[in-house]
Coordinates of C-alpha atoms in Angstrom, one line a residue:
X807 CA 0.0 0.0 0.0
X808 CA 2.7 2.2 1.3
X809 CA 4.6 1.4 -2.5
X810 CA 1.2 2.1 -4.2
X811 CA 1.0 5.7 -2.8
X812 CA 4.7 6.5 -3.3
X813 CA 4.3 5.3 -6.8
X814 CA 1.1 7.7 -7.1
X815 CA 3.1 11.0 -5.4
X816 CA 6.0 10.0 -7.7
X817 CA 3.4 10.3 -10.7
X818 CA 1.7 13.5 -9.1
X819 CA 4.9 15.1 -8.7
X820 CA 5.9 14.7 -12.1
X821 CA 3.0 16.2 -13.8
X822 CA 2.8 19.4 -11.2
X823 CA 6.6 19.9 -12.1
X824 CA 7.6 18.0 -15.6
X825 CA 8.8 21.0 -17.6
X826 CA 8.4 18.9 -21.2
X827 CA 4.5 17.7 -20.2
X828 CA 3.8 21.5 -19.1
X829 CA 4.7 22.6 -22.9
X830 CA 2.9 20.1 -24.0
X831 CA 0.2 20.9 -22.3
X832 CA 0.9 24.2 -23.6
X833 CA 0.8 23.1 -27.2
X834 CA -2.2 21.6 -26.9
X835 CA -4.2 24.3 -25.3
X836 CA -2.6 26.9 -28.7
X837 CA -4.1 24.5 -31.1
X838 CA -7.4 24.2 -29.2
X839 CA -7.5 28.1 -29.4
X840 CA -7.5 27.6 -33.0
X841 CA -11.2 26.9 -32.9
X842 CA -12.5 29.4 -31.7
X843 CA -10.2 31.7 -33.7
X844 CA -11.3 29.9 -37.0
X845 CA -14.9 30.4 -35.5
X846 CA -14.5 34.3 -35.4
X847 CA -12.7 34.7 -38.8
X848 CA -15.8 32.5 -40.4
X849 CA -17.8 35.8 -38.2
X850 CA -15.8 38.1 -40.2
X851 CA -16.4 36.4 -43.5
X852 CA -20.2 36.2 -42.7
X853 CA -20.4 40.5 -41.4
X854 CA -18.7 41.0 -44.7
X855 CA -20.8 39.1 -46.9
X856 CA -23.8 40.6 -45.1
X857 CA -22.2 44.1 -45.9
X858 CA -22.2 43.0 -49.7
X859 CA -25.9 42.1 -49.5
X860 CA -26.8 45.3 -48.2
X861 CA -24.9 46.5 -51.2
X862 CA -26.8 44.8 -53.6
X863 CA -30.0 45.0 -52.5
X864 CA -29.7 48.8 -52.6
X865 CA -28.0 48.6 -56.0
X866 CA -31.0 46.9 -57.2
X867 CA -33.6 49.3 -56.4
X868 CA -31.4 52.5 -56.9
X869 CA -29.7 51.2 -59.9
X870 CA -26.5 49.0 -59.9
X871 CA -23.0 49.9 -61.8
X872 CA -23.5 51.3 -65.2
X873 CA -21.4 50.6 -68.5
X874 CA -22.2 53.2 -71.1
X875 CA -21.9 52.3 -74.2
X876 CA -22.1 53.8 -77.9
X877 CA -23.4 55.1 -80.0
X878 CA -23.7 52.9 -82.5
X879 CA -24.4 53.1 -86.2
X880 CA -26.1 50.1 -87.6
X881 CA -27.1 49.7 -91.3
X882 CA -28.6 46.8 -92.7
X883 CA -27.3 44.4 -95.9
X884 CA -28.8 42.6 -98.0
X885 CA -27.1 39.4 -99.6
X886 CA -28.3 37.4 -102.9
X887 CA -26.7 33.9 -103.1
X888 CA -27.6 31.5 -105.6
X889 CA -28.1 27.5 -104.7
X890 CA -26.8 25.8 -107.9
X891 CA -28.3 22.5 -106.5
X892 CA -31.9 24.0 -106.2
X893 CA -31.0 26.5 -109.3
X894 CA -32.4 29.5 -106.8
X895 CA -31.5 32.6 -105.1
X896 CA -32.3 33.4 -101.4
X897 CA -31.3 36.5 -99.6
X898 CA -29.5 37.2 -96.4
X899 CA -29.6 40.3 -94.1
X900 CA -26.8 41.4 -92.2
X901 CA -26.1 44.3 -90.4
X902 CA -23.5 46.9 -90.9
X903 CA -21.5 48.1 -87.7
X904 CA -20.2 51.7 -87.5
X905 CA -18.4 53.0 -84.8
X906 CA -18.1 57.3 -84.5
X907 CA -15.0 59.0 -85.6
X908 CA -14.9 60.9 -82.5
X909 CA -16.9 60.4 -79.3
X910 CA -16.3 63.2 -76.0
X911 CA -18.0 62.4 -73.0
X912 CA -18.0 65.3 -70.1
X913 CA -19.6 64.8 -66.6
X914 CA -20.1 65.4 -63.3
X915 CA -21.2 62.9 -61.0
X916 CA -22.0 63.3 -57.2
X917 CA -22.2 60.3 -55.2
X918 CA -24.5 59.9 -52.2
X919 CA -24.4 57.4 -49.1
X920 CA -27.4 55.6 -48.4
X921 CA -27.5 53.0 -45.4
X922 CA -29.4 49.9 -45.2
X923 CA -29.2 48.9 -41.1
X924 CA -25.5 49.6 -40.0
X925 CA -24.4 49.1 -43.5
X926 CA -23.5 52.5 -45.7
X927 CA -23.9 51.8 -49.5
X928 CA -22.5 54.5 -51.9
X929 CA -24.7 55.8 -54.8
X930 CA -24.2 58.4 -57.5
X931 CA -26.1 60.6 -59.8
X932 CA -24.7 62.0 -62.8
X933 CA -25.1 64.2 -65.2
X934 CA -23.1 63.6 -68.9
X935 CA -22.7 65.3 -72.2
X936 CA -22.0 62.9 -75.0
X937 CA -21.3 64.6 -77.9
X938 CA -18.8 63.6 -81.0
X939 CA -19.1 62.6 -85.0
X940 CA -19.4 59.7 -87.3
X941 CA -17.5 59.6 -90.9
X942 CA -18.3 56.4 -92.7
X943 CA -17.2 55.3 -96.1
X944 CA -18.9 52.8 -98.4
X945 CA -15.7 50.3 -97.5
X946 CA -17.9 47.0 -97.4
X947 CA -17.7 43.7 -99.0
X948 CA -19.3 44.0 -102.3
X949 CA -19.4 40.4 -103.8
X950 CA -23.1 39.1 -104.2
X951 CA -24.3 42.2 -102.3
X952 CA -27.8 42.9 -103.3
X953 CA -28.9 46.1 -101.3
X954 CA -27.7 48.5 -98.6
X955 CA -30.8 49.6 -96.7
X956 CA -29.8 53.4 -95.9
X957 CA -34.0 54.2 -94.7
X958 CA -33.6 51.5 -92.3
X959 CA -30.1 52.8 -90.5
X960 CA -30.6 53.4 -86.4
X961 CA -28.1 54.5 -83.9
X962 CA -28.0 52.1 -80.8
X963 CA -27.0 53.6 -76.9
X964 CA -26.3 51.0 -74.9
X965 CA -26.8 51.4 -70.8
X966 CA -26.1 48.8 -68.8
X967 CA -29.0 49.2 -65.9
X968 CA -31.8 50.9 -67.7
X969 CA -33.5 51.6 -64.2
X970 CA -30.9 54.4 -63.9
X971 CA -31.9 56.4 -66.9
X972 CA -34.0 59.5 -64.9
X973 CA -34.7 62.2 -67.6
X974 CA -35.6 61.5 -71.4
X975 CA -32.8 61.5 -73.5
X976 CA -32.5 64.2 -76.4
X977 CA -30.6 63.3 -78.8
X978 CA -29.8 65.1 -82.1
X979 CA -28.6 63.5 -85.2
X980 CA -26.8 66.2 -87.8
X981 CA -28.0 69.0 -84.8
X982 CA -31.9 68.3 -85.8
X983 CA -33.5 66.0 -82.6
X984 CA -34.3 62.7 -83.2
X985 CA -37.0 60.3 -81.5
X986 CA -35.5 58.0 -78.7
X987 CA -37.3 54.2 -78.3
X988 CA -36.7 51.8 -75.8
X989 CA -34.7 48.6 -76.4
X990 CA -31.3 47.7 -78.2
X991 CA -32.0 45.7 -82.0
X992 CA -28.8 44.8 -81.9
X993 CA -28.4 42.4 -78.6
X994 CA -25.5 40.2 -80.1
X995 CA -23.4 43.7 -80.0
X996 CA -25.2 45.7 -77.4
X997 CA -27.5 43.9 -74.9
X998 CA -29.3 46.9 -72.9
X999 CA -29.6 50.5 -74.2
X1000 CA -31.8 52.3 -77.1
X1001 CA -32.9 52.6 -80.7
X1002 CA -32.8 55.8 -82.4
X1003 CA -33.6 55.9 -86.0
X1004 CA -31.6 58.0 -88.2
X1005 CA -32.6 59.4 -91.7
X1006 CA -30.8 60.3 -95.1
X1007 CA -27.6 58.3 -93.9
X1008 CA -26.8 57.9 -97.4
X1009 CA -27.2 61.6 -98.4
X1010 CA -24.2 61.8 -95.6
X1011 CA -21.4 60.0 -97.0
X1012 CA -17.6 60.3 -96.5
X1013 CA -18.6 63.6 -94.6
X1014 CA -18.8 64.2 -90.9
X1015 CA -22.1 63.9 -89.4
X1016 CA -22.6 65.4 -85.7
X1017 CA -24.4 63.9 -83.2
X1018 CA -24.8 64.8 -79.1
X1019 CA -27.2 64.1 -76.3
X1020 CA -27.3 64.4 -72.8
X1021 CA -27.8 61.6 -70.0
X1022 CA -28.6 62.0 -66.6
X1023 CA -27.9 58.4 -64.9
X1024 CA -27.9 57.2 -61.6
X1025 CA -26.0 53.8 -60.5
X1026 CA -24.0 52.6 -57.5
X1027 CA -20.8 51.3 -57.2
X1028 CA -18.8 52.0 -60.5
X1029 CA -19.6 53.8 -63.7
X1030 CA -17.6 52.7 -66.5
X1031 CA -17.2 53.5 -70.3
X1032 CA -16.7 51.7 -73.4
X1033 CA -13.7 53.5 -75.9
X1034 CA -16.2 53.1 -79.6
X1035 CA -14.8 56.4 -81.1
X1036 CA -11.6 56.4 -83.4
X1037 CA -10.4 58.8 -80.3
X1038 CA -12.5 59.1 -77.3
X1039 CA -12.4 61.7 -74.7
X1040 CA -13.5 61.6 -71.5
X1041 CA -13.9 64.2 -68.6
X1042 CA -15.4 63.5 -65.0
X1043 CA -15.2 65.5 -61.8
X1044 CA -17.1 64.9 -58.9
X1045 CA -16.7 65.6 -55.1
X1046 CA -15.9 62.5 -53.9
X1047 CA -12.6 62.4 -52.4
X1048 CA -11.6 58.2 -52.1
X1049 CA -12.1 57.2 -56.4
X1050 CA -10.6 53.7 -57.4
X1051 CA -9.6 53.8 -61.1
X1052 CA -9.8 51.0 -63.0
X1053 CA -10.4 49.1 -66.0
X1054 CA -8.5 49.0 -69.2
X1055 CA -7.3 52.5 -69.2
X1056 CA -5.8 54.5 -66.2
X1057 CA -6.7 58.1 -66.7
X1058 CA -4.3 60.4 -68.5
X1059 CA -4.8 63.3 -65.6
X1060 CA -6.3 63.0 -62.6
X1061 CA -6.5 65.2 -59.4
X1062 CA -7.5 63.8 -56.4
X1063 CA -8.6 66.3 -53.0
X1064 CA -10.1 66.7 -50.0
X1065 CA -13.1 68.2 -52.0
X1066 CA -13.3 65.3 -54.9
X1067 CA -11.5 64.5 -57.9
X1068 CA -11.2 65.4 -61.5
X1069 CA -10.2 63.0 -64.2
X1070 CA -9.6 62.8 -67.9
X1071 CA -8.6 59.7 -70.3
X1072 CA -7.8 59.3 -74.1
X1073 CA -8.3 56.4 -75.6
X1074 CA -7.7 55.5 -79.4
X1075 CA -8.6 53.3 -81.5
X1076 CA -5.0 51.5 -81.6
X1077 CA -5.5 50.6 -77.9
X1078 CA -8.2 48.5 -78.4
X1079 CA -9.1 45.1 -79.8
X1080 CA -11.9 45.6 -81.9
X1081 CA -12.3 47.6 -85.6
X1082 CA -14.1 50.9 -86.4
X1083 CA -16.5 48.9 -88.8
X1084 CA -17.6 45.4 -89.2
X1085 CA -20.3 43.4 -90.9
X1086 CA -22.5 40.6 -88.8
X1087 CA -20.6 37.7 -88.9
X1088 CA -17.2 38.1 -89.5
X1089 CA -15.9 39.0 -86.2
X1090 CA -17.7 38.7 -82.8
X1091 CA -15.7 41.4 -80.6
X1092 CA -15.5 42.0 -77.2
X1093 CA -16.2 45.6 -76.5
X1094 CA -16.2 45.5 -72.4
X1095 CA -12.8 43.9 -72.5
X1096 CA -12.3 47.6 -73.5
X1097 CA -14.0 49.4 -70.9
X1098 CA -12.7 52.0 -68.5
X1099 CA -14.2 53.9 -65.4
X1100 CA -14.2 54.8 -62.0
X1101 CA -15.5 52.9 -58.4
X1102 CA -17.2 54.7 -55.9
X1103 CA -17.4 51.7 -53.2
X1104 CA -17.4 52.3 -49.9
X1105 CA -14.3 51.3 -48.5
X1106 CA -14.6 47.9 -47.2
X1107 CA -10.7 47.4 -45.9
X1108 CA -11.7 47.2 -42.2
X1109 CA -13.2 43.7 -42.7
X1110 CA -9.9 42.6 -44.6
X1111 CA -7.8 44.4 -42.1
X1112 CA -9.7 42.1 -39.1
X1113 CA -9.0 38.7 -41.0
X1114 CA -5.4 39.7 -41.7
X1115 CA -5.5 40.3 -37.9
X1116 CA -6.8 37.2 -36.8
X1117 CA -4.4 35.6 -39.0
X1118 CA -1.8 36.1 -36.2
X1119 CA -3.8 35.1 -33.6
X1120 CA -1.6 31.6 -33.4
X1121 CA 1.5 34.3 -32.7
X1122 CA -0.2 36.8 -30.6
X1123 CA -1.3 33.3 -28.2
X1124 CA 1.9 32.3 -28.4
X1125 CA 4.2 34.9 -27.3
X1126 CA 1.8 35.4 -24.5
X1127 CA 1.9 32.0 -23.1
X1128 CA 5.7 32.1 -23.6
X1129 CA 5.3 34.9 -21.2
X1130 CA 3.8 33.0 -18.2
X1131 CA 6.0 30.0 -19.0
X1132 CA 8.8 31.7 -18.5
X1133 CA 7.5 33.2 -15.6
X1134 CA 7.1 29.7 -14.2
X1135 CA 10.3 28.5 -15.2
X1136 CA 12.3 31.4 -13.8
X1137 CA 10.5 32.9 -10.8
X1138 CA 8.2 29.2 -9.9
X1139 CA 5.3 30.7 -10.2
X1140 CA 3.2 27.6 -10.8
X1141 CA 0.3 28.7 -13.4
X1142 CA -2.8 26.1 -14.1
X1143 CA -3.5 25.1 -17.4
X1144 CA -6.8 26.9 -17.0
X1145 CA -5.0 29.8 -16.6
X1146 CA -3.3 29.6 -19.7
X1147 CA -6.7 29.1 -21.1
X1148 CA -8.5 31.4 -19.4
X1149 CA -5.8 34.2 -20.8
X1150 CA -5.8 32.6 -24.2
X1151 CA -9.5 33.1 -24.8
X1152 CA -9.1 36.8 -23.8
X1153 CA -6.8 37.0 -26.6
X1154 CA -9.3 35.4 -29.0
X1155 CA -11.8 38.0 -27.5
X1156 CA -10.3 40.7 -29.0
X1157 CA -10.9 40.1 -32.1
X1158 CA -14.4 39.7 -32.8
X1159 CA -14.3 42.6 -30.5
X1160 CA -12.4 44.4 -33.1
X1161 CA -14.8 43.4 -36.5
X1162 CA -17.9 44.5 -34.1
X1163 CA -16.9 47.8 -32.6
X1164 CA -15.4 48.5 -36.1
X1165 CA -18.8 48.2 -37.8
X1166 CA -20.1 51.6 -36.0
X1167 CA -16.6 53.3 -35.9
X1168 CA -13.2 53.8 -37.7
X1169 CA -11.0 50.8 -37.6
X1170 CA -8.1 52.8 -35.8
X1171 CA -10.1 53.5 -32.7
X1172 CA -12.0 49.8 -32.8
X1173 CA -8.4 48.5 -33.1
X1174 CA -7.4 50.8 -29.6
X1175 CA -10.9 50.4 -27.6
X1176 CA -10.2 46.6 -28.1
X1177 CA -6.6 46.3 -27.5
X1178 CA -6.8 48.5 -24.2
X1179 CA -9.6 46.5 -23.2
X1180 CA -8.3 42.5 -24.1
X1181 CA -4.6 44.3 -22.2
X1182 CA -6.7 45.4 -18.9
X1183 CA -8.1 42.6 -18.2
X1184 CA -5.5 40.3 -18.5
X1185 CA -3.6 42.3 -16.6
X1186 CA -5.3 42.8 -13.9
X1187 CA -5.6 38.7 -13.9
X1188 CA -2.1 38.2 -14.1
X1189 CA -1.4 40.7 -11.0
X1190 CA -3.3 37.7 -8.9
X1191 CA -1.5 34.6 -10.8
X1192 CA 1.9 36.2 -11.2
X1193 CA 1.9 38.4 -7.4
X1194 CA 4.5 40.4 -8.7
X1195 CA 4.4 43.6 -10.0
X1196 CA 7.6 43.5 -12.2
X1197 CA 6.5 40.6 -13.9
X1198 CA 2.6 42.1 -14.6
X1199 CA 4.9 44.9 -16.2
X1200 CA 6.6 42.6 -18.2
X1201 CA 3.3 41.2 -19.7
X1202 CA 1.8 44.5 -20.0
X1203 CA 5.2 45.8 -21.4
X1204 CA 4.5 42.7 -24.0
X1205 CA 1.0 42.5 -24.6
X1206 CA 1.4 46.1 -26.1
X1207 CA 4.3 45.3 -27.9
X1208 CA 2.5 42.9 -29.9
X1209 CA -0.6 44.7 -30.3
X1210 CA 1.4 47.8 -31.3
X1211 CA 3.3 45.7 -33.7
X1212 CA 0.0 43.8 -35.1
X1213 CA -1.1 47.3 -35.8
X1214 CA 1.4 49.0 -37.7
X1215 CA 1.9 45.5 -39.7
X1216 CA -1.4 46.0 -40.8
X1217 CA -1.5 49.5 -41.6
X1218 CA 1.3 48.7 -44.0
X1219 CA -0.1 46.4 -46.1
X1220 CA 2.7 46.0 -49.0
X1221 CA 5.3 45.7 -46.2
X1222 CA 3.2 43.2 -44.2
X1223 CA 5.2 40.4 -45.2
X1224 CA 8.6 42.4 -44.7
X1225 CA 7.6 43.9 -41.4
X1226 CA 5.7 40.1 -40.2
X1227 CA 9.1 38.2 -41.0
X1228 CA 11.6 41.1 -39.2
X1229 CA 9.3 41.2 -36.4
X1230 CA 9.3 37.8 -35.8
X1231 CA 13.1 37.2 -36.1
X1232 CA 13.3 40.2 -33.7
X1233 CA 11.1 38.2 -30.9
X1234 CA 12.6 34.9 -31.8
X1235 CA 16.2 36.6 -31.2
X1236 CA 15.1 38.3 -27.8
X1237 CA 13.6 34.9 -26.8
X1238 CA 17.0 33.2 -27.6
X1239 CA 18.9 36.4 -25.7
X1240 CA 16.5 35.9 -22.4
X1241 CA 16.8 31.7 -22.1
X1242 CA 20.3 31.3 -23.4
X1243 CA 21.5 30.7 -19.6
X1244 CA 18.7 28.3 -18.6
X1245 CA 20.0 24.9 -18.3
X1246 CA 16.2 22.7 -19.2
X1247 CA 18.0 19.4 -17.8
X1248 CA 18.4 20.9 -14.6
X1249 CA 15.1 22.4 -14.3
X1250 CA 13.6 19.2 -14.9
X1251 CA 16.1 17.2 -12.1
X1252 CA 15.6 19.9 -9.9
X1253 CA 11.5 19.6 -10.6
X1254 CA 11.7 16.0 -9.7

């Protein structure tokens, strides 16, 4: 019996004072904290896609992003073939593609924010002057060409999201005003848009024929243009101050303020992948590959900021806890592994702090309201675990270290790798520098 007990206290002893089972335990605990970590990043995912909803939804009642496209001139062939087998003719009709000579566009848009529960969406109005010429010549293929129908020619506008149109559209044709329907003929070139049909085409050609209209559109999001003229022109200003350029084409100028932005680009038709002219059926192009234009998003960065952030969660746990180890290995302060958890969930804590108080605020101060918090209160538990007040200073000393660190690494997001690797060979180092004198055999004899 008395051998039994011995046996038991040797066991007990061991496993209050085994220095390889207490990082094992350790080890453990960090990878159990990776649950609930991966639990709040899937939050973070979720909040976000919410915020994308709300986005949406109020895209598709205001009027989503808009592509503007055209005009267009479109003038119908007809074909006669003959079918030797039959000994007949049959026709074909085909229509002839014309893209203007020159095509200005000059706007101002003014964005708006609209909210949909906590969520802010951004929406614009805008107000554009299209305006430019088309010069055609009679440059088609000939062979078994039957007819060009010159009374049936129409100019096509196409607009991504009609629901965005909010004023009729006057549009003259060789500066006399023309009748705008609803509806694109031509859906193979230009899904969405309008029909305007122009007269005495053929009276007009090889000279310049003039053409302008104005557009008031509203959309959300981004408002993009396709380059159709031979050399297109476009000039936007608006008063918001955070634009995100993109597209094909970068603009040629741009100013960017406090008070909003001014852009301008030129495009030609060199720069593009598609021809001035075609006929139906002998080439299928692309025009959006060509597009160009500006986002008005809401910035959305705080929700990517708080998944980089959790993504050091495993480091933020594990410096920590190399904290109180140490603390036990070189003061004997014996620490519970319920302790370590206990301290490691606080960590976790912060951030789905972070994502939530960042949702009603600025990043920056969710980011300090969380930190201070998640540092206070492990602080103040480690002043009853550790009894010390140099070694609570330590922690705290620590704790906002990393926290400090985690923050600038993320406000620098092209140097986050560069600053994440330096920073972690600096702690690595400093851990090296602090335990190079420990002897771990002794510990553990001296344990036993």
């Amino acid at each position: 019996m008395e051998e039994q007990n011995t046996t038991f206290e040797k066991v007990n002893s061991w496993v209050k004072h085994s220095i390889m089972l207490k990082l094992a335990t350790i080890t453990i605990l960090m990878l159990l904290l990776l649950i609930p970590t991966s639990m709040i990043t899937s939050v973070i995912y979720e909040r976000e896609s919410l915020s994308v909803e709300a986005m949406n939804e109020v895209s598709s009642k205001w009027g989503g992003s808009q592509i503007i496209t055209g005009p267009i001139l479109t003038i119908p062939l007809v074909y006669e073939y003959l079918d030797k087998e039959k000994n007949a003719t049959y026709q074909t009709q085909v229509n002839w593609y014309i893209l203007p000579e020159e095509l200005n566009i000059k706007g101002d848009v003014t964005p708006e924010k609209l909210k949909r529960g906590i969520y802010e969406i951004a929406v614009y109005k805008s107000d554009l002057t299209l305006s430019g010429k088309f010069n055609f010549e009679k440059n088609i293929d000939q062979t078994n060409l039957k007819q060009i129908k010159y009374d049936q020619a129409f100019i096509t506008i196409g607009i991504k999201d009609l629901r965005g149109i909010k004023d009729h559209i006057n549009f003259n044709w060789n500066k006399e005003a023309q009748t705008v329907k609803p509806g694109s003929k031509i859906s193979d070139v230009v899904y969405a848009g309008m029909t305007i049909n122009v007269p005495n085409i053929e009276e007009y050609l090889n000279t310049d024929i003039p053409f302008d209209y104005t557009l008031k559109l509203q959309g959300s999001q981004n408002m993009s243009f396709v380059p159709l003229g031979s050399t297109t022109n476009v000039k936007l200003k608006s008063n918001w101050d955070t634009p995100s350029f993109d597209g094909s084409f970068l603009p040629d100028n741009r100013e960017v303020t406090e008070t909003g932005f001014t852009a301008d680009w030129k495009v030609l038709n060199l720069n593009r992948n598609f021809p001035q002219s075609w006929t139906q059926g002998e080439v299928k192009p692309s025009l959006e590959s060509s597009m160009f234009g500006v986002n008005f998003l809401m910035p959305m960065d705080d929700y990517q900021k708080s998944t980089r952030s959790a993504k050091y969660a495993v480091m933020t746990i594990a410096l920590t806890f190399l904290i109180f180890f140490l603390v036990e290995v070189l003061n004997g302060k014996k620490i519970h592994p319920f302790q370590y958890a206990l301290v490691g969930l606080a960590l976790c804590l912060f951030y789905i702090l972070l994502v939530s108080i960042s949702e009603h605020s600025n990043f920056n101060f969710a980011y300090g309201l969380s930190a201070a918090g998640i540092v206070s209160m492990i602080t103040l538990y480690s002043m009853s675990v550790f009894k010390a007040k140099k070694l609570t200073l330590l922690l705290v000393t620590t704790l906002s270290g990393i926290y400090g660190f985690l923050f600038v690494t993320l406000q620098l997001a092209d140097y986050a790798l560069l600053m994440g690797s330096i920073g972690l060979t600096v702690i690595l180092a400093a851990t090296m520098y602090f335990t190079r004198n420990i002897n771990w055999y002794k510990l553990n004899i001296e344990t036993e």
